[in-house]
Amino acid sequence: VIFYQQDSHRRRMLSFVASRLNDIVRRWRQNVPRFDGPIVLLGHSLGSLICFDLLDTPLVAAAPAPAPPDAPPAAPPAELDFTPAAFVGLGSPVGCFAALRGASLGPSFSLARCGTYFNVYHRNDVVAYRIEPLLLPPGAAARPAAYVPYSGGADGQR
């Protein structure tokens, strides 16, 4: 997670994940040519933040800082060759990272490259954060999160 905060590492990670996702979708379409259904991306934990950044380029589109002369070459820009119908973040730290970046999303926020975004988390997950407070107008209070109890597992979390 700390490496992802560094611009050069983040850009390399975004480029790698975009390349792999493009490859997977391309291969799927080659093997199942009649498929014309929607593509839904699922991301868990840091993976959800990476997917969020791929789908919302304004948050990561800032000009990169100048690299030192001995730094490895910069990664190519991360681009997806497809448009997902939806993105589901599971146990996502997007709310925390967006707040740390100073993002003011507001009530009309939508991802630049995806129409539907779901943020699914468990209230006891130390990594997952709500994004709703960043979507509200200034001074508005977020409603309590919906909680669906589940009795499976010895500790009540499974």
mmCIF file with all atom_site columns, C-alpha atoms in Angstrom:
data_model
loop_
_atom_site.group_PDB
_atom_site.id
_atom_site.type_symbol
_atom_site.label_atom_id
_atom_site.label_alt_id
_atom_site.label_comp_id
_atom_site.label_asym_id
_atom_site.label_entity_id
_atom_site.label_seq_id
_atom_site.pdbx_PDB_ins_code
_atom_site.Cartn_x
_atom_site.Cartn_y
_atom_site.Cartn_z
_atom_site.occupancy
_atom_site.B_iso_or_equiv
_atom_site.pdbx_formal_charge
_atom_site.auth_seq_id
_atom_site.auth_comp_id
_atom_site.auth_asym_id
_atom_site.auth_atom_id
_atom_site.pdbx_PDB_model_num
ATOM 1   C CA . VAL A 1 1   ? 0.000   0.000   0.000   1.00 0.00 ? 1   VAL A CA 1
ATOM 2   C CA . ILE A 1 2   ? 2.818   2.411   0.826   1.00 0.00 ? 2   ILE A CA 1
ATOM 3   C CA . PHE A 1 3   ? 4.445   1.787   -2.573  1.00 0.00 ? 3   PHE A CA 1
ATOM 4   C CA . TYR A 1 4   ? 1.140   2.629   -4.249  1.00 0.00 ? 4   TYR A CA 1
ATOM 5   C CA . GLN A 1 5   ? 1.302   6.109   -2.741  1.00 0.00 ? 5   GLN A CA 1
ATOM 6   C CA . GLN A 1 6   ? 4.557   6.769   -4.624  1.00 0.00 ? 6   GLN A CA 1
ATOM 7   C CA . ASP A 1 7   ? 3.820   8.123   -8.079  1.00 0.00 ? 7   ASP A CA 1
ATOM 8   C CA . SER A 1 8   ? 6.326   5.995   -9.999  1.00 0.00 ? 8   SER A CA 1
ATOM 9   C CA . HIS A 1 9   ? 5.195   2.751   -8.338  1.00 0.00 ? 9   HIS A CA 1
ATOM 10  C CA . ARG A 1 10  ? 1.504   3.649   -8.701  1.00 0.00 ? 10  ARG A CA 1
ATOM 11  C CA . ARG A 1 11  ? 1.898   4.322   -12.422 1.00 0.00 ? 11  ARG A CA 1
ATOM 12  C CA . ARG A 1 12  ? 3.709   1.010   -12.951 1.00 0.00 ? 12  ARG A CA 1
ATOM 13  C CA . MET A 1 13  ? 1.029   -0.877  -10.997 1.00 0.00 ? 13  MET A CA 1
ATOM 14  C CA . LEU A 1 14  ? -1.781  0.840   -12.928 1.00 0.00 ? 14  LEU A CA 1
ATOM 15  C CA . SER A 1 15  ? -0.078  0.071   -16.227 1.00 0.00 ? 15  SER A CA 1
ATOM 16  C CA . PHE A 1 16  ? 0.472   -3.583  -15.308 1.00 0.00 ? 16  PHE A CA 1
ATOM 17  C CA . VAL A 1 17  ? -3.106  -4.130  -14.090 1.00 0.00 ? 17  VAL A CA 1
ATOM 18  C CA . ALA A 1 18  ? -4.582  -2.349  -17.130 1.00 0.00 ? 18  ALA A CA 1
ATOM 19  C CA . SER A 1 19  ? -2.444  -4.506  -19.421 1.00 0.00 ? 19  SER A CA 1
ATOM 20  C CA . ARG A 1 20  ? -3.526  -7.728  -17.678 1.00 0.00 ? 20  ARG A CA 1
ATOM 21  C CA . LEU A 1 21  ? -7.213  -6.748  -17.673 1.00 0.00 ? 21  LEU A CA 1
ATOM 22  C CA . ASN A 1 22  ? -7.035  -5.863  -21.373 1.00 0.00 ? 22  ASN A CA 1
ATOM 23  C CA . ASP A 1 23  ? -5.367  -9.197  -22.089 1.00 0.00 ? 23  ASP A CA 1
ATOM 24  C CA . ILE A 1 24  ? -8.004  -11.150 -20.143 1.00 0.00 ? 24  ILE A CA 1
ATOM 25  C CA . VAL A 1 25  ? -10.903 -9.386  -21.874 1.00 0.00 ? 25  VAL A CA 1
ATOM 26  C CA . ARG A 1 26  ? -9.257  -9.788  -25.300 1.00 0.00 ? 26  ARG A CA 1
ATOM 27  C CA . ARG A 1 27  ? -8.735  -13.519 -24.723 1.00 0.00 ? 27  ARG A CA 1
ATOM 28  C CA . TRP A 1 28  ? -12.284 -13.936 -23.436 1.00 0.00 ? 28  TRP A CA 1
ATOM 29  C CA . ARG A 1 29  ? -13.672 -12.273 -26.551 1.00 0.00 ? 29  ARG A CA 1
ATOM 30  C CA . GLN A 1 30  ? -11.480 -14.474 -28.777 1.00 0.00 ? 30  GLN A CA 1
ATOM 31  C CA . ASN A 1 31  ? -12.629 -17.661 -27.031 1.00 0.00 ? 31  ASN A CA 1
ATOM 32  C CA . VAL A 1 32  ? -16.285 -16.634 -26.697 1.00 0.00 ? 32  VAL A CA 1
ATOM 33  C CA . PRO A 1 33  ? -16.940 -14.535 -29.815 1.00 0.00 ? 33  PRO A CA 1
ATOM 34  C CA . ARG A 1 34  ? -20.733 -14.496 -29.324 1.00 0.00 ? 34  ARG A CA 1
ATOM 35  C CA . PHE A 1 35  ? -20.428 -12.879 -25.880 1.00 0.00 ? 35  PHE A CA 1
ATOM 36  C CA . ASP A 1 36  ? -21.973 -9.427  -25.875 1.00 0.00 ? 36  ASP A CA 1
ATOM 37  C CA . GLY A 1 37  ? -22.866 -9.139  -22.196 1.00 0.00 ? 37  GLY A CA 1
ATOM 38  C CA . PRO A 1 38  ? -21.681 -6.529  -19.733 1.00 0.00 ? 38  PRO A CA 1
ATOM 39  C CA . ILE A 1 39  ? -18.271 -6.674  -18.093 1.00 0.00 ? 39  ILE A CA 1
ATOM 40  C CA . VAL A 1 40  ? -18.227 -6.067  -14.339 1.00 0.00 ? 40  VAL A CA 1
ATOM 41  C CA . LEU A 1 41  ? -14.933 -5.441  -12.559 1.00 0.00 ? 41  LEU A CA 1
ATOM 42  C CA . LEU A 1 42  ? -14.458 -6.647  -8.997  1.00 0.00 ? 42  LEU A CA 1
ATOM 43  C CA . GLY A 1 43  ? -11.596 -5.348  -6.910  1.00 0.00 ? 43  GLY A CA 1
ATOM 44  C CA . HIS A 1 44  ? -10.648 -6.306  -3.375  1.00 0.00 ? 44  HIS A CA 1
ATOM 45  C CA . SER A 1 45  ? -8.657  -4.144  -0.960  1.00 0.00 ? 45  SER A CA 1
ATOM 46  C CA . LEU A 1 46  ? -5.739  -2.469  -2.788  1.00 0.00 ? 46  LEU A CA 1
ATOM 47  C CA . GLY A 1 47  ? -7.027  -4.033  -6.021  1.00 0.00 ? 47  GLY A CA 1
ATOM 48  C CA . SER A 1 48  ? -10.224 -2.021  -5.636  1.00 0.00 ? 48  SER A CA 1
ATOM 49  C CA . LEU A 1 49  ? -8.219  1.186   -5.317  1.00 0.00 ? 49  LEU A CA 1
ATOM 50  C CA . ILE A 1 50  ? -6.223  0.300   -8.440  1.00 0.00 ? 50  ILE A CA 1
ATOM 51  C CA . CYS A 1 51  ? -9.429  -0.415  -10.386 1.00 0.00 ? 51  CYS A CA 1
ATOM 52  C CA . PHE A 1 52  ? -11.010 2.792   -9.060  1.00 0.00 ? 52  PHE A CA 1
ATOM 53  C CA . ASP A 1 53  ? -8.008  4.800   -10.262 1.00 0.00 ? 53  ASP A CA 1
ATOM 54  C CA . LEU A 1 54  ? -8.113  3.109   -13.681 1.00 0.00 ? 54  LEU A CA 1
ATOM 55  C CA . LEU A 1 55  ? -11.788 4.021   -14.013 1.00 0.00 ? 55  LEU A CA 1
ATOM 56  C CA . ASP A 1 56  ? -11.478 7.545   -12.647 1.00 0.00 ? 56  ASP A CA 1
ATOM 57  C CA . THR A 1 57  ? -8.516  9.033   -14.460 1.00 0.00 ? 57  THR A CA 1
ATOM 58  C CA . PRO A 1 58  ? -8.895  12.574  -13.026 1.00 0.00 ? 58  PRO A CA 1
ATOM 59  C CA . LEU A 1 59  ? -7.718  11.319  -9.610  1.00 0.00 ? 59  LEU A CA 1
ATOM 60  C CA . VAL A 1 60  ? -4.429  10.021  -11.035 1.00 0.00 ? 60  VAL A CA 1
ATOM 61  C CA . ALA A 1 61  ? -3.964  12.231  -14.070 1.00 0.00 ? 61  ALA A CA 1
ATOM 62  C CA . ALA A 1 62  ? -1.771  14.779  -12.318 1.00 0.00 ? 62  ALA A CA 1
ATOM 63  C CA . ALA A 1 63  ? 1.563   15.371  -13.987 1.00 0.00 ? 63  ALA A CA 1
ATOM 64  C CA . PRO A 1 64  ? 4.257   13.044  -12.658 1.00 0.00 ? 64  PRO A CA 1
ATOM 65  C CA . ALA A 1 65  ? 7.007   14.487  -10.557 1.00 0.00 ? 65  ALA A CA 1
ATOM 66  C CA . PRO A 1 66  ? 10.400  14.734  -12.303 1.00 0.00 ? 66  PRO A CA 1
ATOM 67  C CA . ALA A 1 67  ? 12.285  11.467  -11.926 1.00 0.00 ? 67  ALA A CA 1
ATOM 68  C CA . PRO A 1 68  ? 15.872  11.339  -10.722 1.00 0.00 ? 68  PRO A CA 1
ATOM 69  C CA . PRO A 1 69  ? 18.407  10.501  -13.463 1.00 0.00 ? 69  PRO A CA 1
ATOM 70  C CA . ASP A 1 70  ? 19.013  6.978   -12.097 1.00 0.00 ? 70  ASP A CA 1
ATOM 71  C CA . ALA A 1 71  ? 15.274  6.119   -11.863 1.00 0.00 ? 71  ALA A CA 1
ATOM 72  C CA . PRO A 1 72  ? 13.798  3.313   -13.988 1.00 0.00 ? 72  PRO A CA 1
ATOM 73  C CA . PRO A 1 73  ? 11.840  4.428   -17.073 1.00 0.00 ? 73  PRO A CA 1
ATOM 74  C CA . ALA A 1 74  ? 8.298   5.635   -16.474 1.00 0.00 ? 74  ALA A CA 1
ATOM 75  C CA . ALA A 1 75  ? 5.434   3.235   -17.100 1.00 0.00 ? 75  ALA A CA 1
ATOM 76  C CA . PRO A 1 76  ? 3.202   3.917   -20.105 1.00 0.00 ? 76  PRO A CA 1
ATOM 77  C CA . PRO A 1 77  ? -0.164  5.510   -19.331 1.00 0.00 ? 77  PRO A CA 1
ATOM 78  C CA . ALA A 1 78  ? -2.702  3.029   -17.987 1.00 0.00 ? 78  ALA A CA 1
ATOM 79  C CA . GLU A 1 79  ? -5.617  2.620   -20.387 1.00 0.00 ? 79  GLU A CA 1
ATOM 80  C CA . LEU A 1 80  ? -8.394  0.060   -20.516 1.00 0.00 ? 80  LEU A CA 1
ATOM 81  C CA . ASP A 1 81  ? -9.493  -1.118  -23.960 1.00 0.00 ? 81  ASP A CA 1
ATOM 82  C CA . PHE A 1 82  ? -13.038 -1.757  -22.736 1.00 0.00 ? 82  PHE A CA 1
ATOM 83  C CA . THR A 1 83  ? -15.681 0.027   -20.691 1.00 0.00 ? 83  THR A CA 1
ATOM 84  C CA . PRO A 1 84  ? -17.035 -1.937  -17.725 1.00 0.00 ? 84  PRO A CA 1
ATOM 85  C CA . ALA A 1 85  ? -20.758 -1.733  -17.055 1.00 0.00 ? 85  ALA A CA 1
ATOM 86  C CA . ALA A 1 86  ? -20.104 -1.698  -13.312 1.00 0.00 ? 86  ALA A CA 1
ATOM 87  C CA . PHE A 1 87  ? -17.335 -1.781  -10.748 1.00 0.00 ? 87  PHE A CA 1
ATOM 88  C CA . VAL A 1 88  ? -17.648 -3.438  -7.336  1.00 0.00 ? 88  VAL A CA 1
ATOM 89  C CA . GLY A 1 89  ? -15.107 -2.580  -4.652  1.00 0.00 ? 89  GLY A CA 1
ATOM 90  C CA . LEU A 1 90  ? -14.910 -5.159  -1.851  1.00 0.00 ? 90  LEU A CA 1
ATOM 91  C CA . GLY A 1 91  ? -13.186 -4.188  1.395   1.00 0.00 ? 91  GLY A CA 1
ATOM 92  C CA . SER A 1 92  ? -12.030 -1.049  -0.358  1.00 0.00 ? 92  SER A CA 1
ATOM 93  C CA . PRO A 1 93  ? -9.815  1.723   1.049   1.00 0.00 ? 93  PRO A CA 1
ATOM 94  C CA . VAL A 1 94  ? -10.962 4.116   -1.733  1.00 0.00 ? 94  VAL A CA 1
ATOM 95  C CA . GLY A 1 95  ? -12.771 6.400   0.739   1.00 0.00 ? 95  GLY A CA 1
ATOM 96  C CA . CYS A 1 96  ? -9.636  6.821   2.833   1.00 0.00 ? 96  CYS A CA 1
ATOM 97  C CA . PHE A 1 97  ? -7.273  7.354   -0.111  1.00 0.00 ? 97  PHE A CA 1
ATOM 98  C CA . ALA A 1 98  ? -9.633  9.787   -1.829  1.00 0.00 ? 98  ALA A CA 1
ATOM 99  C CA . ALA A 1 99  ? -9.847  11.806  1.402   1.00 0.00 ? 99  ALA A CA 1
ATOM 100 C CA . LEU A 1 100 ? -6.048  11.739  1.823   1.00 0.00 ? 100 LEU A CA 1
ATOM 101 C CA . ARG A 1 101 ? -5.673  12.974  -1.755  1.00 0.00 ? 101 ARG A CA 1
ATOM 102 C CA . GLY A 1 102 ? -7.997  15.853  -0.940  1.00 0.00 ? 102 GLY A CA 1
ATOM 103 C CA . ALA A 1 103 ? -10.621 14.675  -3.426  1.00 0.00 ? 103 ALA A CA 1
ATOM 104 C CA . SER A 1 104 ? -13.919 16.489  -3.144  1.00 0.00 ? 104 SER A CA 1
ATOM 105 C CA . LEU A 1 105 ? -16.188 14.105  -4.998  1.00 0.00 ? 105 LEU A CA 1
ATOM 106 C CA . GLY A 1 106 ? -19.562 15.677  -4.294  1.00 0.00 ? 106 GLY A CA 1
ATOM 107 C CA . PRO A 1 107 ? -23.118 14.421  -4.842  1.00 0.00 ? 107 PRO A CA 1
ATOM 108 C CA . SER A 1 108 ? -22.838 14.324  -8.656  1.00 0.00 ? 108 SER A CA 1
ATOM 109 C CA . PHE A 1 109 ? -19.695 12.149  -8.688  1.00 0.00 ? 109 PHE A CA 1
ATOM 110 C CA . SER A 1 110 ? -19.454 9.304   -11.143 1.00 0.00 ? 110 SER A CA 1
ATOM 111 C CA . LEU A 1 111 ? -16.481 7.351   -12.394 1.00 0.00 ? 111 LEU A CA 1
ATOM 112 C CA . ALA A 1 112 ? -15.122 8.723   -15.670 1.00 0.00 ? 112 ALA A CA 1
ATOM 113 C CA . ARG A 1 113 ? -15.066 5.303   -17.338 1.00 0.00 ? 113 ARG A CA 1
ATOM 114 C CA . CYS A 1 114 ? -17.804 3.328   -15.618 1.00 0.00 ? 114 CYS A CA 1
ATOM 115 C CA . GLY A 1 115 ? -21.458 4.095   -15.012 1.00 0.00 ? 115 GLY A CA 1
ATOM 116 C CA . THR A 1 116 ? -22.084 2.130   -11.826 1.00 0.00 ? 116 THR A CA 1
ATOM 117 C CA . TYR A 1 117 ? -19.968 1.829   -8.686  1.00 0.00 ? 117 TYR A CA 1
ATOM 118 C CA . PHE A 1 118 ? -20.704 -0.276  -5.601  1.00 0.00 ? 118 PHE A CA 1
ATOM 119 C CA . ASN A 1 119 ? -18.655 -0.048  -2.418  1.00 0.00 ? 119 ASN A CA 1
ATOM 120 C CA . VAL A 1 120 ? -19.167 -3.199  -0.314  1.00 0.00 ? 120 VAL A CA 1
ATOM 121 C CA . TYR A 1 121 ? -17.544 -3.473  3.076   1.00 0.00 ? 121 TYR A CA 1
ATOM 122 C CA . HIS A 1 122 ? -17.895 -4.975  6.521   1.00 0.00 ? 122 HIS A CA 1
ATOM 123 C CA . ARG A 1 123 ? -18.028 -2.525  9.377   1.00 0.00 ? 123 ARG A CA 1
ATOM 124 C CA . ASN A 1 124 ? -15.304 -4.458  11.251  1.00 0.00 ? 124 ASN A CA 1
ATOM 125 C CA . ASP A 1 125 ? -12.898 -4.428  8.293   1.00 0.00 ? 125 ASP A CA 1
ATOM 126 C CA . VAL A 1 126 ? -9.948  -2.232  9.258   1.00 0.00 ? 126 VAL A CA 1
ATOM 127 C CA . VAL A 1 127 ? -9.031  -1.578  5.601   1.00 0.00 ? 127 VAL A CA 1
ATOM 128 C CA . ALA A 1 128 ? -12.475 -0.807  4.150   1.00 0.00 ? 128 ALA A CA 1
ATOM 129 C CA . TYR A 1 129 ? -13.940 2.687   4.331   1.00 0.00 ? 129 TYR A CA 1
ATOM 130 C CA . ARG A 1 130 ? -17.226 4.254   3.380   1.00 0.00 ? 130 ARG A CA 1
ATOM 131 C CA . ILE A 1 131 ? -17.157 6.584   0.408   1.00 0.00 ? 131 ILE A CA 1
ATOM 132 C CA . GLU A 1 132 ? -20.575 8.138   1.053   1.00 0.00 ? 132 GLU A CA 1
ATOM 133 C CA . PRO A 1 133 ? -19.264 10.968  3.290   1.00 0.00 ? 133 PRO A CA 1
ATOM 134 C CA . LEU A 1 134 ? -17.150 12.197  0.343   1.00 0.00 ? 134 LEU A CA 1
ATOM 135 C CA . LEU A 1 135 ? -20.232 12.295  -1.884  1.00 0.00 ? 135 LEU A CA 1
ATOM 136 C CA . LEU A 1 136 ? -22.321 14.512  0.382   1.00 0.00 ? 136 LEU A CA 1
ATOM 137 C CA . PRO A 1 137 ? -22.540 18.295  0.194   1.00 0.00 ? 137 PRO A CA 1
ATOM 138 C CA . PRO A 1 138 ? -20.327 20.079  2.756   1.00 0.00 ? 138 PRO A CA 1
ATOM 139 C CA . GLY A 1 139 ? -21.783 19.908  6.271   1.00 0.00 ? 139 GLY A CA 1
ATOM 140 C CA . ALA A 1 140 ? -24.246 17.104  5.508   1.00 0.00 ? 140 ALA A CA 1
ATOM 141 C CA . ALA A 1 141 ? -24.193 14.020  7.713   1.00 0.00 ? 141 ALA A CA 1
ATOM 142 C CA . ALA A 1 142 ? -24.006 10.534  6.233   1.00 0.00 ? 142 ALA A CA 1
ATOM 143 C CA . ARG A 1 143 ? -26.793 8.134   7.096   1.00 0.00 ? 143 ARG A CA 1
ATOM 144 C CA . PRO A 1 144 ? -25.786 5.051   9.052   1.00 0.00 ? 144 PRO A CA 1
ATOM 145 C CA . ALA A 1 145 ? -24.558 2.302   6.748   1.00 0.00 ? 145 ALA A CA 1
ATOM 146 C CA . ALA A 1 146 ? -26.871 -0.590  6.019   1.00 0.00 ? 146 ALA A CA 1
ATOM 147 C CA . TYR A 1 147 ? -25.772 -3.650  7.938   1.00 0.00 ? 147 TYR A CA 1
ATOM 148 C CA . VAL A 1 148 ? -26.818 -7.151  6.989   1.00 0.00 ? 148 VAL A CA 1
ATOM 149 C CA . PRO A 1 149 ? -26.085 -9.485  9.916   1.00 0.00 ? 149 PRO A CA 1
ATOM 150 C CA . TYR A 1 150 ? -24.643 -12.862 9.107   1.00 0.00 ? 150 TYR A CA 1
ATOM 151 C CA . SER A 1 151 ? -24.302 -15.569 11.701  1.00 0.00 ? 151 SER A CA 1
ATOM 152 C CA . GLY A 1 152 ? -21.854 -17.874 9.940   1.00 0.00 ? 152 GLY A CA 1
ATOM 153 C CA . GLY A 1 153 ? -18.329 -18.380 11.185  1.00 0.00 ? 153 GLY A CA 1
ATOM 154 C CA . ALA A 1 154 ? -17.065 -18.574 14.710  1.00 0.00 ? 154 ALA A CA 1
ATOM 155 C CA . ASP A 1 155 ? -16.265 -14.879 14.911  1.00 0.00 ? 155 ASP A CA 1
ATOM 156 C CA . GLY A 1 156 ? -19.411 -13.661 13.094  1.00 0.00 ? 156 GLY A CA 1
ATOM 157 C CA . GLN A 1 157 ? -17.435 -12.224 10.186  1.00 0.00 ? 157 GLN A CA 1
ATOM 158 C CA . ARG A 1 158 ? -17.750 -15.120 7.748   1.00 0.00 ? 158 ARG A CA 1
#
